[in-house]
XYZ file of C-alpha atoms in Angstrom:
607
model
C 9.204 2.982 27.670
C 7.354 -0.255 27.258
C 6.297 0.154 23.676
C 9.859 1.589 22.509
C 11.472 -1.677 23.957
C 8.953 -3.650 21.953
C 9.886 -1.310 19.751
C 13.094 -2.779 20.006
C 12.906 -6.152 20.109
C 10.957 -7.322 17.035
C 13.419 -4.744 14.985
C 15.859 -6.830 16.157
C 14.450 -10.226 15.717
C 13.378 -9.618 12.277
C 17.325 -8.637 11.257
C 18.210 -11.897 13.278
C 15.834 -13.767 11.026
C 16.843 -11.453 8.001
C 20.734 -11.810 8.422
C 21.621 -14.537 5.853
C 19.894 -13.120 3.516
C 20.658 -9.583 4.132
C 24.257 -10.256 3.505
C 23.638 -11.590 0.709
C 21.774 -8.312 -0.699
C 24.314 -5.778 -0.022
C 26.667 -8.185 -1.298
C 24.941 -7.846 -4.915
C 24.806 -4.084 -4.110
C 28.173 -4.253 -3.406
C 29.041 -5.510 -6.575
C 27.039 -3.202 -8.483
C 28.469 -0.037 -7.255
C 31.327 -1.575 -7.886
C 30.803 -1.534 -11.143
C 30.152 2.007 -12.126
C 30.228 5.034 -13.336
C 27.412 2.771 -14.944
C 27.933 3.950 -18.302
C 32.089 3.237 -18.714
C 30.910 0.115 -18.785
C 29.457 0.333 -22.016
C 31.115 0.362 -25.816
C 30.336 2.957 -28.524
C 27.402 1.850 -30.146
C 25.308 0.563 -26.712
C 26.207 4.476 -25.007
C 25.199 5.887 -28.784
C 22.280 3.982 -28.722
C 21.753 5.516 -25.210
C 22.024 9.126 -25.797
C 20.745 9.483 -29.349
C 18.440 12.215 -28.538
C 20.331 14.378 -26.232
C 22.227 17.440 -27.321
C 25.264 17.518 -28.502
C 26.301 18.923 -25.172
C 24.965 15.950 -22.905
C 26.202 13.779 -25.068
C 29.980 15.278 -24.253
C 29.032 15.144 -20.440
C 27.833 11.372 -20.830
C 30.352 9.734 -22.807
C 33.019 10.851 -19.587
C 30.860 10.109 -17.334
C 31.767 13.364 -16.015
C 28.342 13.867 -14.768
C 24.614 12.909 -13.206
C 22.063 11.284 -15.312
C 18.944 10.952 -13.548
C 16.754 7.621 -14.779
C 13.196 8.288 -14.872
C 10.511 5.628 -14.171
C 6.795 6.897 -14.459
C 3.100 5.651 -14.425
C 1.555 7.879 -16.340
C -1.758 7.549 -17.662
C -4.335 10.540 -18.340
C -7.221 7.786 -17.842
C -6.695 7.409 -14.356
C -7.125 10.951 -11.769
C -3.836 9.945 -9.788
C -1.217 9.126 -12.621
C -3.250 11.798 -14.718
C -0.889 14.350 -13.139
C 2.877 12.964 -13.818
C 1.904 14.265 -17.524
C 4.050 17.610 -16.943
C 6.090 16.177 -14.807
C 9.658 15.015 -17.058
C 9.416 17.882 -18.215
C 10.139 19.918 -15.119
C 12.407 16.908 -13.665
C 14.537 17.676 -16.472
C 14.738 21.163 -16.010
C 15.977 20.582 -12.712
C 18.254 18.888 -13.589
C 19.532 20.974 -15.889
C 19.945 23.424 -13.469
C 21.359 21.246 -11.167
C 24.314 20.289 -13.913
C 23.019 16.767 -14.822
C 20.794 15.243 -16.889
C 17.531 13.544 -16.954
C 16.016 10.915 -19.013
C 12.583 8.770 -18.627
C 13.687 5.319 -18.718
C 10.866 3.837 -19.093
C 7.023 3.381 -18.444
C 5.383 1.144 -16.225
C 1.373 0.527 -16.645
C -1.373 1.924 -13.594
C -4.417 0.231 -13.500
C -7.314 1.503 -10.956
C -8.971 -0.258 -8.468
C -12.006 1.585 -8.731
C -12.295 1.146 -12.000
C -11.699 -2.333 -12.180
C -14.052 -2.951 -8.786
C -16.534 -6.181 -9.469
C -15.419 -6.621 -12.834
C -12.668 -9.194 -14.282
C -9.873 -7.030 -14.981
C -9.784 -6.810 -11.411
C -8.176 -10.086 -11.030
C -5.157 -8.766 -12.632
C -4.441 -5.649 -10.131
C -2.319 -7.610 -7.084
C -0.307 -9.243 -10.278
C 0.047 -5.991 -11.842
C 2.338 -4.960 -9.178
C 4.849 -7.588 -9.669
C 4.706 -6.759 -13.893
C 5.283 -2.883 -12.795
C 8.369 -3.878 -10.812
C 9.485 -6.189 -13.886
C 8.680 -3.479 -16.352
C 10.549 -0.668 -14.417
C 13.746 -3.153 -14.154
C 13.663 -3.408 -18.115
C 14.044 0.344 -18.240
C 16.784 0.542 -15.345
C 18.733 -2.303 -17.336
C 20.229 0.078 -19.793
C 22.868 1.139 -17.927
C 22.424 4.495 -18.278
C 21.575 6.166 -14.546
C 23.264 7.020 -11.288
C 20.088 7.868 -9.606
C 16.106 7.284 -10.128
C 13.419 9.059 -9.261
C 9.950 6.655 -9.356
C 6.492 8.932 -10.327
C 3.942 6.054 -8.608
C 1.038 6.777 -5.805
C -1.249 3.988 -6.074
C -2.458 0.715 -5.142
C -0.171 -1.819 -6.787
C 1.931 0.966 -8.586
C 4.331 2.320 -5.832
C 4.717 -1.355 -4.152
C 5.799 -2.639 -7.886
C 8.337 0.670 -8.143
C 10.312 -0.128 -4.615
C 10.758 -3.726 -5.543
C 12.150 -2.128 -8.434
C 13.843 0.487 -6.695
C 15.433 -2.370 -4.157
C 16.577 -4.862 -7.015
C 18.739 -1.830 -8.224
C 20.240 -1.312 -4.614
C 22.925 0.494 -5.685
C 21.293 3.228 -7.449
C 20.433 6.361 -5.426
C 15.862 6.253 -5.262
C 13.840 9.142 -5.312
C 9.833 8.467 -4.896
C 7.718 11.955 -6.376
C 3.998 11.626 -5.527
C 0.962 13.730 -7.302
C -0.564 14.574 -4.768
C -4.158 13.764 -3.738
C -7.251 15.908 -4.880
C -9.782 18.591 -3.795
C -12.025 17.723 -1.567
C -15.289 17.082 -3.085
C -18.908 15.166 -2.227
C -17.995 13.578 1.496
C -16.747 10.242 2.048
C -19.527 9.827 4.271
C -22.142 10.968 2.508
C -21.194 9.206 -1.198
C -21.256 5.959 1.103
C -24.929 6.807 2.349
C -25.981 7.201 -0.980
C -24.126 3.471 -2.565
C -25.943 2.318 0.614
C -29.594 3.191 -1.005
C -28.329 2.463 -4.279
C -28.522 -1.267 -3.385
C -31.004 -1.201 -1.802
C -33.210 0.032 -4.240
C -33.938 3.932 -3.190
C -31.785 5.327 -5.326
C -30.968 5.001 -9.022
C -28.032 5.358 -11.116
C -28.422 8.527 -12.154
C -28.123 9.643 -8.510
C -25.466 7.317 -7.818
C -23.362 8.070 -10.431
C -24.636 12.197 -9.466
C -22.367 11.009 -6.229
C -19.743 9.105 -7.211
C -18.924 12.253 -10.178
C -19.379 14.352 -7.131
C -16.542 12.537 -5.050
C -14.001 11.319 -7.444
C -14.147 14.948 -9.383
C -10.746 16.008 -10.723
C -6.190 15.305 -10.433
C -5.448 13.222 -7.782
C -4.986 10.516 -5.676
C -8.612 9.250 -4.287
C -9.379 11.365 -0.244
C -10.151 9.074 1.108
C -7.720 6.524 3.378
C -6.711 3.121 1.024
C -4.045 1.700 -0.542
C -3.566 5.019 -2.378
C -2.506 7.697 0.884
C -1.614 4.620 2.484
C 2.044 4.450 -0.046
C 2.356 8.154 0.464
C 2.784 7.492 4.094
C 4.613 4.547 3.460
C 7.273 6.884 1.515
C 7.585 9.009 3.509
C 7.889 8.002 6.706
C 10.401 5.806 5.130
C 12.366 8.026 4.119
C 11.381 8.153 0.509
C 10.223 11.196 -0.340
C 12.230 14.505 0.604
C 9.688 15.723 4.532
C 6.651 17.071 4.208
C 5.711 16.116 0.142
C 2.990 13.723 0.515
C -0.603 15.425 1.037
C 0.436 18.199 -1.730
C -2.371 18.660 -3.721
C -1.942 18.883 -7.502
C -1.421 21.553 -9.866
C -0.286 23.838 -7.305
C 3.098 26.197 -7.257
C 4.472 23.942 -4.212
C 4.089 20.473 -5.904
C 5.847 21.657 -8.611
C 8.570 22.814 -6.760
C 8.822 19.552 -4.791
C 9.119 17.690 -7.889
C 11.985 19.833 -8.883
C 13.539 19.904 -5.794
C 12.789 15.603 -5.310
C 15.004 15.513 -8.801
C 17.680 18.232 -8.102
C 18.278 16.053 -4.201
C 18.424 12.030 -6.748
C 21.230 14.532 -8.039
C 23.722 14.816 -5.389
C 23.257 11.600 -3.437
C 25.053 9.839 -5.922
C 28.122 7.667 -6.452
C 29.658 11.303 -8.633
C 28.763 13.265 -5.445
C 29.679 13.222 -1.752
C 27.100 11.831 -0.056
C 25.997 8.730 -1.814
C 23.223 6.969 -0.760
C 22.776 3.479 -2.402
C 18.564 3.320 -1.602
C 19.328 -0.481 -1.118
C 21.391 0.480 1.872
C 19.371 3.387 3.183
C 16.103 1.353 3.358
C 17.092 -1.426 6.206
C 15.344 -3.453 9.463
C 14.332 0.345 10.791
C 12.906 1.394 7.406
C 10.319 -1.046 7.259
C 9.644 -1.171 10.635
C 9.278 3.003 10.541
C 6.637 1.723 7.554
C 4.595 -1.216 9.689
C 4.496 1.694 12.581
C 3.136 4.749 10.240
C 0.536 2.083 8.720
C -0.614 1.082 12.360
C -0.280 4.632 13.623
C -2.538 5.891 11.149
C -4.925 2.963 10.269
C -3.521 2.253 6.834
C -4.738 -0.245 4.463
C -4.457 -3.826 4.400
C -3.427 -4.581 1.106
C 0.382 -3.442 2.719
C 0.245 -6.965 5.321
C 0.940 -8.237 1.528
C 2.935 -5.530 -0.302
C 5.190 -4.858 2.730
C 6.601 -8.475 3.132
C 6.919 -8.601 -0.577
C 9.241 -4.152 -0.619
C 11.148 -6.216 2.368
C 12.257 -9.529 0.998
C 13.261 -7.319 -2.052
C 15.611 -6.190 0.143
C 16.676 -9.779 2.507
C 14.303 -8.655 4.427
C 12.116 -11.803 6.146
C 8.938 -9.676 7.992
C 6.400 -11.971 8.559
C 2.868 -11.333 9.974
C 3.674 -11.766 13.027
C 6.033 -9.001 13.252
C 2.849 -6.638 11.921
C 0.510 -8.247 14.097
C 3.096 -7.891 17.805
C 3.865 -4.133 16.339
C 0.226 -3.586 16.170
C -0.144 -4.115 20.020
C 2.867 -1.439 20.624
C 1.447 1.789 18.107
C -1.435 3.204 19.123
C -4.316 4.791 16.055
C -3.335 9.325 15.437
C -5.483 9.479 12.765
C -8.921 9.377 11.855
C -9.208 8.854 8.122
C -12.336 7.670 6.186
C -12.597 4.733 6.419
C -11.378 5.093 10.137
C -13.415 8.415 10.153
C -15.596 11.502 8.406
C -12.677 13.114 7.325
C -10.398 13.032 4.656
C -6.629 12.877 3.954
C -6.390 17.458 3.018
C -8.737 17.690 6.278
C -5.513 15.086 7.630
C -2.827 17.370 6.305
C -4.280 20.842 7.221
C -4.947 18.973 10.890
C -0.365 18.511 11.408
C -0.633 16.059 9.029
C 2.720 13.206 8.308
C 5.020 15.605 10.526
C 2.939 16.408 13.021
C 2.315 12.505 13.826
C 6.378 11.290 12.613
C 7.281 14.506 15.062
C 4.809 12.840 18.218
C 5.703 9.273 16.986
C 9.992 10.560 17.716
C 9.099 12.296 20.807
C 8.195 8.377 22.702
C 10.443 6.309 20.663
C 7.786 4.120 18.365
C 10.188 5.394 15.544
C 13.306 4.676 14.682
C 15.359 7.987 14.167
C 18.415 6.455 13.832
C 17.678 5.903 9.374
C 18.845 7.088 6.149
C 16.643 8.567 4.389
C 16.784 10.540 0.775
C 17.053 13.267 2.510
C 19.986 12.339 4.877
C 20.666 11.516 8.469
C 17.938 10.836 10.448
C 14.091 10.593 10.414
C 13.860 14.232 12.726
C 13.551 16.233 9.471
C 10.637 14.462 8.424
C 8.760 16.533 11.281
C 8.204 19.652 9.348
C 5.703 21.272 7.096
C 6.701 22.560 3.614
C 5.374 25.559 2.555
C 6.398 27.582 -0.837
C 8.969 30.552 -0.034
C 9.561 33.683 -1.705
C 11.175 32.532 -4.409
C 9.405 29.519 -5.513
C 11.270 27.225 -3.657
C 10.474 24.886 -1.725
C 10.453 26.142 2.983
C 10.258 23.976 5.455
C 9.537 24.826 9.116
C 8.443 22.978 12.147
C 4.823 20.482 13.052
C 2.985 22.381 14.826
C 2.725 21.427 19.238
C -1.089 21.794 18.060
C -3.731 19.281 15.916
C -5.691 21.513 14.258
C -8.155 18.895 14.516
C -8.025 16.631 17.232
C -10.956 14.571 16.070
C -8.691 14.094 12.635
C -5.519 13.977 13.672
C -4.863 13.031 17.940
C -1.542 13.994 19.591
C -0.155 10.675 21.439
C -0.738 11.297 25.096
C -4.766 10.957 23.430
C -4.675 8.084 20.902
C -8.051 6.591 19.915
C -7.008 3.619 20.545
C -4.260 2.825 22.318
C -3.107 -0.122 19.556
C -2.635 -0.335 15.920
C -5.374 -0.542 13.467
C -4.689 -3.870 11.744
C -4.711 -7.058 13.739
C -3.739 -10.873 12.369
C -5.770 -13.308 13.811
C -4.916 -17.303 13.900
C -7.009 -20.355 14.640
C -8.503 -23.501 13.218
C -8.729 -21.774 9.507
C -5.631 -21.149 9.134
C -4.092 -16.710 9.501
C -6.491 -13.928 8.218
C -6.031 -9.605 8.905
C -7.966 -7.785 10.240
C -9.029 -4.116 10.164
C -10.205 -2.874 13.508
C -9.779 0.682 12.723
C -13.290 1.371 11.591
C -14.842 -1.262 13.830
C -16.813 -0.766 16.603
C -15.175 -2.323 19.681
C -18.973 -3.783 20.188
C -18.343 -5.420 16.982
C -15.726 -7.233 16.842
C -16.792 -10.108 18.047
C -19.103 -12.957 15.892
C -20.541 -15.553 17.168
C -22.525 -17.001 14.429
C -23.595 -19.648 11.390
C -21.561 -19.354 8.184
C -23.152 -18.238 4.693
C -20.755 -19.858 1.853
C -20.231 -18.283 -1.341
C -17.836 -19.658 -3.932
C -17.635 -15.837 -4.605
C -18.660 -11.839 -4.421
C -21.155 -12.361 -6.881
C -23.087 -15.109 -4.939
C -23.119 -12.881 -2.005
C -24.995 -10.221 -3.806
C -28.042 -12.056 -5.743
C -28.727 -13.683 -1.874
C -28.892 -10.677 -0.865
C -30.691 -9.347 -3.598
C -33.069 -12.093 -3.079
C -34.235 -10.662 -0.176
C -31.674 -14.636 1.249
C -29.256 -13.225 3.817
C -31.397 -12.857 7.415
C -30.451 -13.230 10.730
C -27.012 -12.518 12.138
C -23.973 -14.659 9.976
C -20.466 -14.852 8.858
C -20.684 -14.734 5.157
C -17.217 -16.264 3.941
C -15.968 -15.827 0.002
C -13.520 -18.768 -0.711
C -11.551 -19.471 -4.237
C -10.998 -15.502 -4.136
C -7.013 -16.339 -2.856
C -3.758 -15.308 -5.480
C -3.221 -18.672 -6.863
C -7.841 -19.024 -7.663
C -8.027 -15.969 -9.314
C -5.700 -13.883 -8.773
C -6.899 -12.652 -5.589
C -8.501 -10.181 -6.372
C -10.597 -7.144 -4.062
C -14.085 -7.975 -2.874
C -15.200 -4.315 -2.014
C -18.470 -3.868 -3.560
C -18.922 -6.564 0.100
C -18.584 -3.629 2.191
C -22.366 -1.962 0.974
C -24.006 -4.967 1.108
C -22.330 -6.270 4.417
C -22.815 -2.950 5.779
C -26.882 -2.318 5.484
C -27.513 -5.266 7.337
C -25.399 -4.269 9.602
C -27.474 -0.544 9.616
C -30.474 -3.374 10.019
C -29.161 -4.940 13.504
C -28.305 -7.858 11.764
C -24.735 -8.502 13.386
C -22.657 -9.669 10.516
C -18.709 -10.291 9.770
C -16.980 -11.314 6.938
C -14.475 -14.040 6.411
C -12.623 -14.920 2.830
C -9.217 -15.674 1.448
C -9.069 -12.828 -0.765
C -8.297 -8.489 -0.216
C -11.148 -5.863 1.080
C -8.353 -3.507 0.365
C -8.004 -0.314 2.437
C -11.172 0.980 2.226
C -12.449 -1.422 5.159
C -15.180 -0.018 7.006
C -17.168 -1.021 9.817
C -17.970 -4.399 9.016
C -15.587 -6.952 10.842
C -13.410 -8.829 7.561
C -10.427 -11.972 8.439
C -9.446 -10.896 5.325
C -6.018 -12.720 3.418
C -7.125 -15.931 4.747
C -3.977 -17.822 4.582
C -3.660 -21.464 3.161
C -6.474 -20.276 1.457
C -9.257 -22.762 -0.299
C -7.618 -23.033 -3.939
C -4.926 -24.750 -2.048
C -7.242 -26.820 0.390
C -6.997 -24.350 2.680
C -9.482 -25.118 6.349
C -12.100 -21.887 4.738
C -12.669 -25.046 2.100
C -14.147 -27.415 4.411
C -16.730 -24.910 5.650
C -19.811 -26.021 5.414
C -23.845 -23.086 5.833
C -24.202 -23.521 9.583
C -20.963 -23.876 11.179
C -20.361 -21.966 13.490
C -17.689 -19.269 12.978
C -16.236 -17.096 16.285
C -14.704 -14.544 14.874
C -12.830 -12.595 18.333
C -10.534 -9.230 16.809
C -9.236 -8.635 20.853
C -8.211 -12.106 21.210
C -6.888 -11.803 17.531
C -8.765 -15.046 17.173
C -10.219 -17.679 14.264
C -12.291 -20.453 14.833
C -14.853 -22.399 13.062
C -16.266 -24.350 16.134
C -16.732 -28.259 14.594
C -15.311 -31.426 16.762
C -11.744 -30.900 15.479
C -11.643 -34.752 14.291
C -14.667 -33.864 11.887
C -13.631 -30.590 10.257
C -10.143 -33.358 9.385
C -12.327 -35.669 8.149
C -14.321 -33.080 5.653
C -12.580 -33.274 1.943
C -12.476 -29.787 0.644
C -15.201 -28.011 -1.965
C -13.946 -27.376 -5.379
C -15.018 -24.929 -7.301
C -15.149 -24.418 -11.328
C -12.187 -21.081 -12.021
C -12.431 -21.953 -15.156
C -14.154 -18.511 -15.838
C -11.110 -17.185 -14.205
C -9.044 -18.124 -16.762
C -9.684 -16.371 -19.823
C -11.274 -12.873 -21.119
C -9.348 -9.272 -19.897
C -6.188 -10.918 -20.677
C -6.699 -13.362 -17.531
C -4.891 -15.810 -19.982
C -2.288 -14.081 -20.098
C -1.854 -14.280 -16.140
C -1.932 -17.928 -15.766
C 1.498 -18.311 -15.010
C 1.421 -16.114 -12.309
C -1.603 -17.736 -10.884
C 0.876 -21.129 -10.818
C 3.880 -19.219 -9.503
C 2.276 -17.272 -7.416
C 3.331 -17.511 -3.930
C 0.319 -17.396 -0.059
C -0.997 -14.070 0.805
C 1.098 -14.088 4.175
C 4.146 -14.204 1.908
C 4.442 -11.082 -0.167
C 2.054 -13.402 -2.531
C 4.898 -12.419 -5.283
C 4.956 -14.025 -9.323
C 8.626 -14.782 -9.427
C 10.590 -17.514 -9.139
C 11.842 -17.092 -6.057
C 8.396 -16.957 -3.906
């Protein structure tokens, strides 16, 4: 009961803090809804351009606003495994729309970049900013004012948050998110990680490493570890933006196709032309956002969502803070162990009962808000199900199992892996930071050691190769924040620091950069705010300063006398090399406009 009261209290404080912004946002939605039906306000020339390639019967229907028109925003490309399955989705959606008496058109495409391809490369410095580009690109697609609802095809790291921001910006339209699903299981993630470590130590060659990576990432679908991409899918379902049970069904299966068709029909059913009008901006409220944070904690999800959820909430006029996220962590137990928090992958999680089981467990304990609106209707309880393929090829749903199929992967509430969530906010004289604790052993959660300071991840990697990273230490990697260089993920540090920890060194990481949902067994205080380039305290750390990272107490301190530390000059870094090449010169304006990580790191003018 205490946890339930805490959830309610945090939700209420978010509601009160957001009152003015939320009321203004809802007023804009109401005004936009009043201008619908959309095509009625278009001139004949406007409309002729909008339906030029439609059939004669579709032109008649669209000209009279007699049938709903569904806009498709797609992140399809055929280089990336997670998005390649979307190639066939528009045809399925259009066919389903015709069956339902509606029409569907591809309204626009958005870019989809892969952090897995760009890790450690210059292109990674565009990754976080791509979220805002995606939001803007989707807005351009929907700006034609031709649509009564929209479906969003996206999966991975920045794509889904960008699409959510766009959907909420067009909050008067119903919005249904349609996933592609995870790839089938390949080489186990822990075996892949071992080969990475051997390669870093010079004990395995590039051919062996490439073979292991290729066996892990081997076909269509999302990578199977529980990083940002799969955290996205969890969020969309627990926030009610997916149809029930849709998140973790593999691509290229009859059930996946049936779920896609069903989602299209549902989007058409909830337009203003029917009796179940569900504008997404009203549907997503403070309770929905809190449910998303609860799901993130209960599953040990991606640290990236401590940034994205704030930006997503802001698009709906809701002011979410890191403190809210941290306080919710104290009220939510960890119920899932999926790599890097365990050995299982998302297919194992799904087979053990998946989101349906987890949602029911949390609902039964009052940890989730049940009284929310979803694309499926009233209440979250209908999501405590498993989706299956019926005899006629349609989707049928069964109640989620009462017992977990594997309690080492998915625990019932009363057997939680730990009493608190997998993410925590740290505070101290270095500012604020985020840490993912779910994969860090309890004995590693408090580290006090001298600092080794670097201005790039390459600097640390070079020191590792030179054999100078000896003894206990806290690696400080600074000038990696959004204003400095776009806040790239520093995932390649995971392998190096993991090797040193396995050698019984006590090590930790402190950085104003990101580490993603793949953050692993090494304690890492990430997203340090203010960042170094804004004269944050991290820019005043010297080699040898003692740093204390205490994930249990939630503190991050440099143990230097306050007066001495305050009088130090902040370090400078030469960032010219981060300003050009691989398109980085095109994002100079983004680096100037971007807000702080704890404010959502948005590059919009009102960030």
